mmCIF file of C-alpha atoms in Angstrom:
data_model
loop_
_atom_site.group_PDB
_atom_site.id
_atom_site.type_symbol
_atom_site.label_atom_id
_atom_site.label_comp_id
_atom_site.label_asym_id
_atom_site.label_seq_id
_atom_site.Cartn_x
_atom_site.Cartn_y
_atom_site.Cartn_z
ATOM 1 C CA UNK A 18 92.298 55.902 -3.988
ATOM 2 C CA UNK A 19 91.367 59.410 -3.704
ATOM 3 C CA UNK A 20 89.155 59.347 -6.417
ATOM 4 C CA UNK A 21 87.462 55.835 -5.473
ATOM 5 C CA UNK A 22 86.896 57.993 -1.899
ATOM 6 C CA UNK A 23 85.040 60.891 -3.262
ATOM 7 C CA UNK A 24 82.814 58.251 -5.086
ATOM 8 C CA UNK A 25 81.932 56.830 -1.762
ATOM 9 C CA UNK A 26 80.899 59.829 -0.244
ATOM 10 C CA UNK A 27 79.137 61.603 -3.401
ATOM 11 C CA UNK A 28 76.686 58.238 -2.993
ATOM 12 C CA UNK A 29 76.688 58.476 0.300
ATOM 13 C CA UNK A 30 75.278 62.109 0.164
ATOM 14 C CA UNK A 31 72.825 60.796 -2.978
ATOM 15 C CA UNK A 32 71.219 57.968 -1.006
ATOM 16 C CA UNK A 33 70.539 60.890 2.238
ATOM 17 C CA UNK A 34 69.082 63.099 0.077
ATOM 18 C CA UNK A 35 66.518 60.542 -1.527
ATOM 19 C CA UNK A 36 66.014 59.323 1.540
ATOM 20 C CA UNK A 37 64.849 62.542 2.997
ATOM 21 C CA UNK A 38 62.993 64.276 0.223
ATOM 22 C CA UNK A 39 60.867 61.165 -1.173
ATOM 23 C CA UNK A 40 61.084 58.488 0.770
ATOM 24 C CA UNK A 41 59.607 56.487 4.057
ATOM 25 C CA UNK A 42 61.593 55.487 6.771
ATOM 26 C CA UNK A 43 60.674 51.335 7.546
ATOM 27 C CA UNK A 44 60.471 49.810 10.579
ATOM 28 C CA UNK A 45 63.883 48.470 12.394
ATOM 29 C CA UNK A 46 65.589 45.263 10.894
ATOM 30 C CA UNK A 47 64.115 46.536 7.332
ATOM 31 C CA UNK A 48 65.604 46.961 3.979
ATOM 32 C CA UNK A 49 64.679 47.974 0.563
ATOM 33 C CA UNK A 50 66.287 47.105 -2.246
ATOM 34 C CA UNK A 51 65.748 48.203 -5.921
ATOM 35 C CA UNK A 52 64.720 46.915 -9.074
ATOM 36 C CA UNK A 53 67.062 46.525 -11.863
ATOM 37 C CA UNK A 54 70.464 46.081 -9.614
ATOM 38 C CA UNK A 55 71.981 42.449 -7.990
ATOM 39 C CA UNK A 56 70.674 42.337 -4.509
ATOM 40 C CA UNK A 57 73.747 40.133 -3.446
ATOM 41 C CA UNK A 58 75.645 42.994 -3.771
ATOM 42 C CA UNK A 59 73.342 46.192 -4.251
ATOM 43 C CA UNK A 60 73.731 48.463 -1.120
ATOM 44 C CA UNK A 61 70.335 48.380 0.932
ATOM 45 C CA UNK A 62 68.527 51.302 1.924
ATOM 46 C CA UNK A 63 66.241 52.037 5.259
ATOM 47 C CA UNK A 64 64.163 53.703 3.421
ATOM 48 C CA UNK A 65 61.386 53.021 0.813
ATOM 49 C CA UNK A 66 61.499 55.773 -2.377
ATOM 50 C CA UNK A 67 57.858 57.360 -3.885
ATOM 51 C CA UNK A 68 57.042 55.295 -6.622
ATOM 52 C CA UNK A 69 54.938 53.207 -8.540
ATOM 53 C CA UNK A 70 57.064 50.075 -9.117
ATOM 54 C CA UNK A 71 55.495 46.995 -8.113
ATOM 55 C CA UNK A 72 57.265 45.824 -4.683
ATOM 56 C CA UNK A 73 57.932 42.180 -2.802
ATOM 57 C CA UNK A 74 57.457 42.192 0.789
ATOM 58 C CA UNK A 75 59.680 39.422 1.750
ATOM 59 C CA UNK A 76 58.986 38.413 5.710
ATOM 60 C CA UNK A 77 61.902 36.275 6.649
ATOM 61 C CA UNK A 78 62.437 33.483 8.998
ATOM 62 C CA UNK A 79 63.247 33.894 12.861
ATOM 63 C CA UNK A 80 66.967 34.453 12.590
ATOM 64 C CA UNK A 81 67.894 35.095 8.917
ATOM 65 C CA UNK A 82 70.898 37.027 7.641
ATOM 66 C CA UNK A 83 70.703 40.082 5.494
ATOM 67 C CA UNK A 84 73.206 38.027 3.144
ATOM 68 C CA UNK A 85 71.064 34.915 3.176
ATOM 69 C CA UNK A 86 67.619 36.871 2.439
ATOM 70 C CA UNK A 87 69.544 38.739 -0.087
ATOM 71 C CA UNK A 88 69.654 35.839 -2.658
ATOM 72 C CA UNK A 89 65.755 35.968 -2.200
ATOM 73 C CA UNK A 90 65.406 39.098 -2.910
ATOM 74 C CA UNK A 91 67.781 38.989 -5.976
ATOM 75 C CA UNK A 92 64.406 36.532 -7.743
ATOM 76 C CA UNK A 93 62.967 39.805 -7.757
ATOM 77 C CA UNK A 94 64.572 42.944 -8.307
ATOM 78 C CA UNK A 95 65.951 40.939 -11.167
ATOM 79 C CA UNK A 96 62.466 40.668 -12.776
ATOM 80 C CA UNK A 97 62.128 44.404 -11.871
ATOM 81 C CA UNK A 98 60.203 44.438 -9.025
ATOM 82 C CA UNK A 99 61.342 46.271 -5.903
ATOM 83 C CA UNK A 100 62.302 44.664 -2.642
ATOM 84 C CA UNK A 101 61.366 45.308 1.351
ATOM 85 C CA UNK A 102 62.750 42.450 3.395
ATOM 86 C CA UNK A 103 62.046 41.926 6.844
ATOM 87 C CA UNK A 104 64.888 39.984 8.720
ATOM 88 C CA UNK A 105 62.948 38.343 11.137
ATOM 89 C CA UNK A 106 64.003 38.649 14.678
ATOM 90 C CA UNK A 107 62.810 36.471 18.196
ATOM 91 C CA UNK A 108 61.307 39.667 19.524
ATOM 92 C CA UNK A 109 58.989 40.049 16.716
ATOM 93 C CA UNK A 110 57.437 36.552 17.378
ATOM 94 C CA UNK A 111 57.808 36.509 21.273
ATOM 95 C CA UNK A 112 56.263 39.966 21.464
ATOM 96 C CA UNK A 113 53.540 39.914 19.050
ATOM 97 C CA UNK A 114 52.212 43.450 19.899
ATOM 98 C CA UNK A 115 54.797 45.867 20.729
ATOM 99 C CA UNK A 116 57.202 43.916 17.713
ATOM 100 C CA UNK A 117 54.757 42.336 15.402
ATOM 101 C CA UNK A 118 51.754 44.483 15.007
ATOM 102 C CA UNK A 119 53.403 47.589 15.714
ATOM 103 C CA UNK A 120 56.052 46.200 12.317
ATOM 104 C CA UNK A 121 53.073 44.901 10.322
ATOM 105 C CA UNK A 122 51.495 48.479 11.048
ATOM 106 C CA UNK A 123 54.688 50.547 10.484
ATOM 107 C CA UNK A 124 55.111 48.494 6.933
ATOM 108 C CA UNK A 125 51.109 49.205 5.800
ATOM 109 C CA UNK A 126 52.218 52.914 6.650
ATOM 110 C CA UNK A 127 55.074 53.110 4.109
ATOM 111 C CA UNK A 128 53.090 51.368 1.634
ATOM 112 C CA UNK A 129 50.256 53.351 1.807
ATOM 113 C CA UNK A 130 51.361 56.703 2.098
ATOM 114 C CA UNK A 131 50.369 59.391 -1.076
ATOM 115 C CA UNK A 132 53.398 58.070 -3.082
ATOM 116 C CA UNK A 133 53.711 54.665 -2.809
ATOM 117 C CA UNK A 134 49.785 53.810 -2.592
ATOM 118 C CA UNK A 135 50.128 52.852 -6.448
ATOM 119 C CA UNK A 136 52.489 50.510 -5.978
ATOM 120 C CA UNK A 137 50.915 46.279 -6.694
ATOM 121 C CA UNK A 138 52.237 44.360 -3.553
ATOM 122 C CA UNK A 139 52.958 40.647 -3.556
ATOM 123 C CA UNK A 140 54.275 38.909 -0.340
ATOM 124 C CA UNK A 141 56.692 36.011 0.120
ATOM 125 C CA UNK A 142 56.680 34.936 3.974
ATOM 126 C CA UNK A 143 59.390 32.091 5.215
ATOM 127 C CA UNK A 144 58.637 29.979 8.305
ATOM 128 C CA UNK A 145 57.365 32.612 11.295
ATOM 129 C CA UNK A 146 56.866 35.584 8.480
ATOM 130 C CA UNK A 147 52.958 33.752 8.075
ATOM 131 C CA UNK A 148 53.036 35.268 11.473
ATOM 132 C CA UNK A 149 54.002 38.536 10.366
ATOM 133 C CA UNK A 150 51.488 38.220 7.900
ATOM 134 C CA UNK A 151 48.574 37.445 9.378
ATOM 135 C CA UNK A 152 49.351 40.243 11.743
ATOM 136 C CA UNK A 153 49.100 42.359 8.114
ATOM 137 C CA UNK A 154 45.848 41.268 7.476
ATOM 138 C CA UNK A 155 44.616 42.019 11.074
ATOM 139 C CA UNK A 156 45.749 45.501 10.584
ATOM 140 C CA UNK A 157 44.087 45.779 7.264
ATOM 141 C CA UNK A 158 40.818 44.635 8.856
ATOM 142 C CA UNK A 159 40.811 47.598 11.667
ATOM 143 C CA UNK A 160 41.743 50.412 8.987
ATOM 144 C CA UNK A 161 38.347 49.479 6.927
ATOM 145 C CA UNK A 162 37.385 50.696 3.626
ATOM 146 C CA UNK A 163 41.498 52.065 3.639
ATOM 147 C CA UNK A 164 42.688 48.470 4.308
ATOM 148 C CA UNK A 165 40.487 47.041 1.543
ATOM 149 C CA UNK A 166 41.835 49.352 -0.647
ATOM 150 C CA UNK A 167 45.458 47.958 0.527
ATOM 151 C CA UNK A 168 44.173 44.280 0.572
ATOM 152 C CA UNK A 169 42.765 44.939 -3.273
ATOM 153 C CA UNK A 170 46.896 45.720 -4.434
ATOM 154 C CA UNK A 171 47.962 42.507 -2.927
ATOM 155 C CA UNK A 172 48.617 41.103 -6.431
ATOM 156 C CA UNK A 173 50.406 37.477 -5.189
ATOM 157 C CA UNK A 174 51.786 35.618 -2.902
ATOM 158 C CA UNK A 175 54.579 32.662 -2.262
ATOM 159 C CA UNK A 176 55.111 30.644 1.316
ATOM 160 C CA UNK A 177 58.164 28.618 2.004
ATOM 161 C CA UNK A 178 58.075 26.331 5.351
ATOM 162 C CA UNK A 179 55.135 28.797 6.603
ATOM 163 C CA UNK A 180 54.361 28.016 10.336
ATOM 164 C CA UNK A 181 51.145 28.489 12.023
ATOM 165 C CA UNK A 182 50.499 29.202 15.676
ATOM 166 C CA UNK A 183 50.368 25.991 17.044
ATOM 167 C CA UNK A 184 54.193 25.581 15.118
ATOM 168 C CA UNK A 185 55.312 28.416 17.101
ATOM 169 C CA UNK A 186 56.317 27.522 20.344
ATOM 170 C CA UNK A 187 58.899 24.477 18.786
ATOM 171 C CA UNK A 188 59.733 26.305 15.732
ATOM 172 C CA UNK A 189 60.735 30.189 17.809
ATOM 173 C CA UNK A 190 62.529 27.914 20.295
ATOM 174 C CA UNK A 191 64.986 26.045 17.872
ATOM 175 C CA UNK A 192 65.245 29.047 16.411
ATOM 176 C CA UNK A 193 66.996 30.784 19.525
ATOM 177 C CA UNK A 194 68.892 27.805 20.359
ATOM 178 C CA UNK A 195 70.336 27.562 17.189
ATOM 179 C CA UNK A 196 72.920 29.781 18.161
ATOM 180 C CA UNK A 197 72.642 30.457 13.750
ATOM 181 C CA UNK A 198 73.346 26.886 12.582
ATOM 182 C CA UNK A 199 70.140 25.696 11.420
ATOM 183 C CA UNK A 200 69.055 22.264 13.751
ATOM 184 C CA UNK A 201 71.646 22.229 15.951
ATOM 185 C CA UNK A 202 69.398 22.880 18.827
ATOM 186 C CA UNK A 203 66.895 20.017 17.949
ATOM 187 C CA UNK A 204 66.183 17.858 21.035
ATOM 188 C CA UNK A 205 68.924 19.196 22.862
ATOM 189 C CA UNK A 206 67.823 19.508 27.048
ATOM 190 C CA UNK A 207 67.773 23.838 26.276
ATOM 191 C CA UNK A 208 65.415 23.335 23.024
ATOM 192 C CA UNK A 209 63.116 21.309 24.565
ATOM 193 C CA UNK A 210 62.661 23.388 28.035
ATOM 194 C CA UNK A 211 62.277 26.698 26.078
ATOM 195 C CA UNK A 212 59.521 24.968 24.141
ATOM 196 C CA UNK A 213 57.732 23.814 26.566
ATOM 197 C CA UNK A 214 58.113 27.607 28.619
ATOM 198 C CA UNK A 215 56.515 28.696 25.201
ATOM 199 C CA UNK A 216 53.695 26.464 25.002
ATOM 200 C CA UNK A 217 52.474 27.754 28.522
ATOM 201 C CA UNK A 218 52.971 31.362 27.627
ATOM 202 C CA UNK A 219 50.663 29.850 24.148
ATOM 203 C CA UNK A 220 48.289 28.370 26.050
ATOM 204 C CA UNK A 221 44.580 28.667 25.065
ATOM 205 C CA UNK A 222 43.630 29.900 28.410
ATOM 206 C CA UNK A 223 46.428 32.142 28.124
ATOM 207 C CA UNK A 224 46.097 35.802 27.541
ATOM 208 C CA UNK A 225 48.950 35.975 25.237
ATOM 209 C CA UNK A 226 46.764 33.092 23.163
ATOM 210 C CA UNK A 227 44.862 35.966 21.248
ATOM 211 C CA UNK A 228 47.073 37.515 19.281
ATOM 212 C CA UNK A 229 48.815 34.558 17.826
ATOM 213 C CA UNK A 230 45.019 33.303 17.247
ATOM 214 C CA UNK A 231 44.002 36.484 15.655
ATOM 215 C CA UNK A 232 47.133 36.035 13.094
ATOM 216 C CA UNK A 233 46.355 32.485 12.368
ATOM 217 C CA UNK A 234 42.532 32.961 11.907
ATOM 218 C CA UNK A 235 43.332 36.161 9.418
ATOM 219 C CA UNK A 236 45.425 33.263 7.660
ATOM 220 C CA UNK A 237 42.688 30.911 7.595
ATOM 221 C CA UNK A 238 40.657 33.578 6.446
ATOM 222 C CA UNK A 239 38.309 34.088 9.067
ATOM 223 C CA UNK A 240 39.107 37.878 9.367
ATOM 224 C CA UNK A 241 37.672 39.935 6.270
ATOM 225 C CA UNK A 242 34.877 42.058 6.476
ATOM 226 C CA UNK A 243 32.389 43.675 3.840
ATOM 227 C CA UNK A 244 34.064 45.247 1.116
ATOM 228 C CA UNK A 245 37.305 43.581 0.957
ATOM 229 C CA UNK A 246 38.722 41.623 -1.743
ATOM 230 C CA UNK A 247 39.891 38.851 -0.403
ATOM 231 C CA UNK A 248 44.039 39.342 -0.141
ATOM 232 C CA UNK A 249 43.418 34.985 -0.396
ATOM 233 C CA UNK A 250 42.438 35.209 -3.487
ATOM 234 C CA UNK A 251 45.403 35.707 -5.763
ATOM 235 C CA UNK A 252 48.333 33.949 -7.386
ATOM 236 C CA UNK A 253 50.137 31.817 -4.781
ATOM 237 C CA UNK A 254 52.747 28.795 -4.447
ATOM 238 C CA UNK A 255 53.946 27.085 -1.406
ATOM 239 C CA UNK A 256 56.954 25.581 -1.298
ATOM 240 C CA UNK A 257 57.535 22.512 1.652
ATOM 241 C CA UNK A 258 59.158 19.521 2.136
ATOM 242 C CA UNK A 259 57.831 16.430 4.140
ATOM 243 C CA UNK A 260 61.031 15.756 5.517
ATOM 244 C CA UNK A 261 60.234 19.476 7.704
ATOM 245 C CA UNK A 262 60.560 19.150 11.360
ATOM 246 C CA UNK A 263 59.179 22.417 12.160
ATOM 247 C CA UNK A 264 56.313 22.573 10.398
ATOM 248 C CA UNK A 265 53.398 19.667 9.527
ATOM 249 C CA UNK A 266 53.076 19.192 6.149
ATOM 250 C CA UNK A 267 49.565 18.534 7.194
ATOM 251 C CA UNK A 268 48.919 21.887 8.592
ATOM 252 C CA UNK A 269 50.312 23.742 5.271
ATOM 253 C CA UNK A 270 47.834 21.663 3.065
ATOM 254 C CA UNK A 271 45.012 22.942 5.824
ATOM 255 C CA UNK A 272 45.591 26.406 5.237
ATOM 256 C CA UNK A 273 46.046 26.750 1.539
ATOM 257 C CA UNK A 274 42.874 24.480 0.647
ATOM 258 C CA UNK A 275 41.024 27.029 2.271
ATOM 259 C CA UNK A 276 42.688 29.534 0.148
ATOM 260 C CA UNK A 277 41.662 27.489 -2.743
ATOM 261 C CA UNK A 278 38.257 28.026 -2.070
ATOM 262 C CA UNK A 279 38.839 31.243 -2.178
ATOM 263 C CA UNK A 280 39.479 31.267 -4.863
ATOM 264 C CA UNK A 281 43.670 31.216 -4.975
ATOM 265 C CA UNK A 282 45.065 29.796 -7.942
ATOM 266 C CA UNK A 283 47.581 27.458 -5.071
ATOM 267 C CA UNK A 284 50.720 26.158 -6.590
ATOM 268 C CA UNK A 285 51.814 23.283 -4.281
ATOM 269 C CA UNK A 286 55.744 22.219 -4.498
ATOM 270 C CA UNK A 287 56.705 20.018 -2.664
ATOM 271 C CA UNK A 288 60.597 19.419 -2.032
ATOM 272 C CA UNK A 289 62.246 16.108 -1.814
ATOM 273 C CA UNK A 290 64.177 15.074 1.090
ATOM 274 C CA UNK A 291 64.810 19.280 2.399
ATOM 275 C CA UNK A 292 64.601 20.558 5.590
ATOM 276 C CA UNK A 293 63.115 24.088 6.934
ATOM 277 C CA UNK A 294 63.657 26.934 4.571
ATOM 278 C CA UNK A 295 66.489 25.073 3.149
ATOM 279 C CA UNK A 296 64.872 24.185 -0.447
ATOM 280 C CA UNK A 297 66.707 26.740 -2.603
ATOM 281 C CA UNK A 298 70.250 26.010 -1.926
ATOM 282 C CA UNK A 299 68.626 22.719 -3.378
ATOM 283 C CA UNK A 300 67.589 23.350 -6.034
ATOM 284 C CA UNK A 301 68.073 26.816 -7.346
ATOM 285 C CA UNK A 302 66.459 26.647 -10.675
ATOM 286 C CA UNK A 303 63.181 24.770 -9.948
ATOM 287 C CA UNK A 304 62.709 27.457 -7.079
ATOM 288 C CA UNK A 305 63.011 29.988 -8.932
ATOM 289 C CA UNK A 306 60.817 28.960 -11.704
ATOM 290 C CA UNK A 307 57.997 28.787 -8.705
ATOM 291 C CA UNK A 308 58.848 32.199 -7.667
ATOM 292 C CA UNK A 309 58.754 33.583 -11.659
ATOM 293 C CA UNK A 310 55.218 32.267 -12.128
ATOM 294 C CA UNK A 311 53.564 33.914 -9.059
ATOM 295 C CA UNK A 312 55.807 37.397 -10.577
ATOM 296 C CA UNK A 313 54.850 36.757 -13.831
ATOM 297 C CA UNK A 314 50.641 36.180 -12.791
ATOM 298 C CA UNK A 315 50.556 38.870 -10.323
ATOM 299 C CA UNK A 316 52.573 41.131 -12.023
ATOM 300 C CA UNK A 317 51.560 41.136 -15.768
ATOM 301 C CA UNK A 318 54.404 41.522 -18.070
ATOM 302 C CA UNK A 319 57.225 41.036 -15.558
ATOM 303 C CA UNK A 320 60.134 38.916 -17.190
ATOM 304 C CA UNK A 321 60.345 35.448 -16.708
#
């Protein structure tokens, strides 16, 4: 027992002292996770280490558990790719400057600091992390030639269930109501009066409108100046079911034909029958053989 102590503190000591010579603090409700190791069980850092290891930024949905995003993360660092995972919270949707930018920006930091700056990105966002996303690419677009440079690593790309703005207002208010059993909110008195409370603090005339719009425009890709290569224009899948209540199955297809033309390589797979974010307890190994592609494209030579 003694022995199986002094282990625990000896790593506990380790992981401080990478953390503070070479590596970048990330934003709250942030993890890392490294390649190589079983992110169901691997202990997670706050921290991201200098490197050049290609890295997935996973952007959760509103409400997700580190143990549920875990088994996400695990179709990565398996393949050897490192892991940042952003457990999504209400705050980062319902304040989309002082959370969401100020996260997106805090993120862009880590990654492009001197020693991580040669590190390929790819990005998989769940429900409200298209959001988070789009706020990404808005933040690229003010940095300039620096945020091309960033834009020009984003190697791929894969979307479960992504929400756009006008999805926000029912999808952030089951998502609170929820009480962290997915649907139980749906239709319920609560749901419905939140939802409606959001779409007036949405509305167009709205001053709060503009930053949601800014996010979903960057995601339509209206937001890319000269020099940039479009971040649009890699390897990407998106994975949605028409049985979704949260988002339109319409609205997805909008979005990534865009990124079609251009020039995205869009894998389309479509779930039978599943609801929101729910379509890898469903069917583990067809997900993951979506996820391997986009890994195995963006990141040549990764395992598949």
């Amino acid at each position: 027992m003694l022995l199986g102590r002094r282990r625990q503190i000896t790593r506990t000591v380790w992981d401080r002292l990478v953390c503070s010579r070479a590596a970048h603090s990330l934003p709250p409700h942030t993890i890392f996770l490294p390649a190589g190791r079983d992110s169901t069980k691997e202990r997670a850092q706050r921290a991201l280490p200098a490197g050049r290891t290609p890295v997935a930024c996973l952007l959760g949905w509103v409400g997700c558990g580190e143990r549920a995003l875990r088994k996400y993360a695990d179709l990565y660092t398996r393949r050897g790719v490192d892991v940042i995972a952003l457990l999504l919270k209400p705050q980062h949707v319902a304040l989309p400057v002082s959370r969401g930018e100020s996260t997106m920006k805090c993120i862009a930091d880590v990654l492009s600091a001197a020693d991580t700056r040669e590190r390929p990105i790819m990005v998989q966002g769940f429900s409200a992390g298209a959001f988070m996303y789009g706020n990404l690419l808005t933040e690229l677009g003010r940095r300039g030639a620096e945020g091309a440079d960033f834009a020009a690593r984003i190697k791929g790309s894969v979307w479960d269930s992504p929400v756009d703005a006008s999805g926000v207002p029912f999808g952030l208010s089951r998502a609170i109501m929820d009480g962290g059993v997915a649907g139980r909110s749906e239709g319920t008195v609560g749901q419905r009066l939140l939802q409606s409370a959001l779409e007036a603090y949405l509305s167009p005339s709205g001053p709060m409108r503009q930053y949601y719009q800014a996010s979903s425009d960057a995601m339509h890709g209206k937001a890319f100046g000269a020099g940039f290569s479009s971040p649009l224009a890699v390897p990407t899948a998106v994975i949605y079911s028409e049985a979704d209540t949260v988002t339109r199955s319409e609205d997805i297809r909008a979005v990534f034909d865009k990124w079609r033309e251009a020039g995205s390589a869009v894998e389309e797979a479509v779930f039978e029958g599943t609801q929101h974010v729910s379509h890898l307890p469903a069917d583990p190994g067809r997900y993951e053989q979506v996820v391997a592609r986009v890994v195995r494209e963006a990141f040549a030579g990764a395992p598949a």
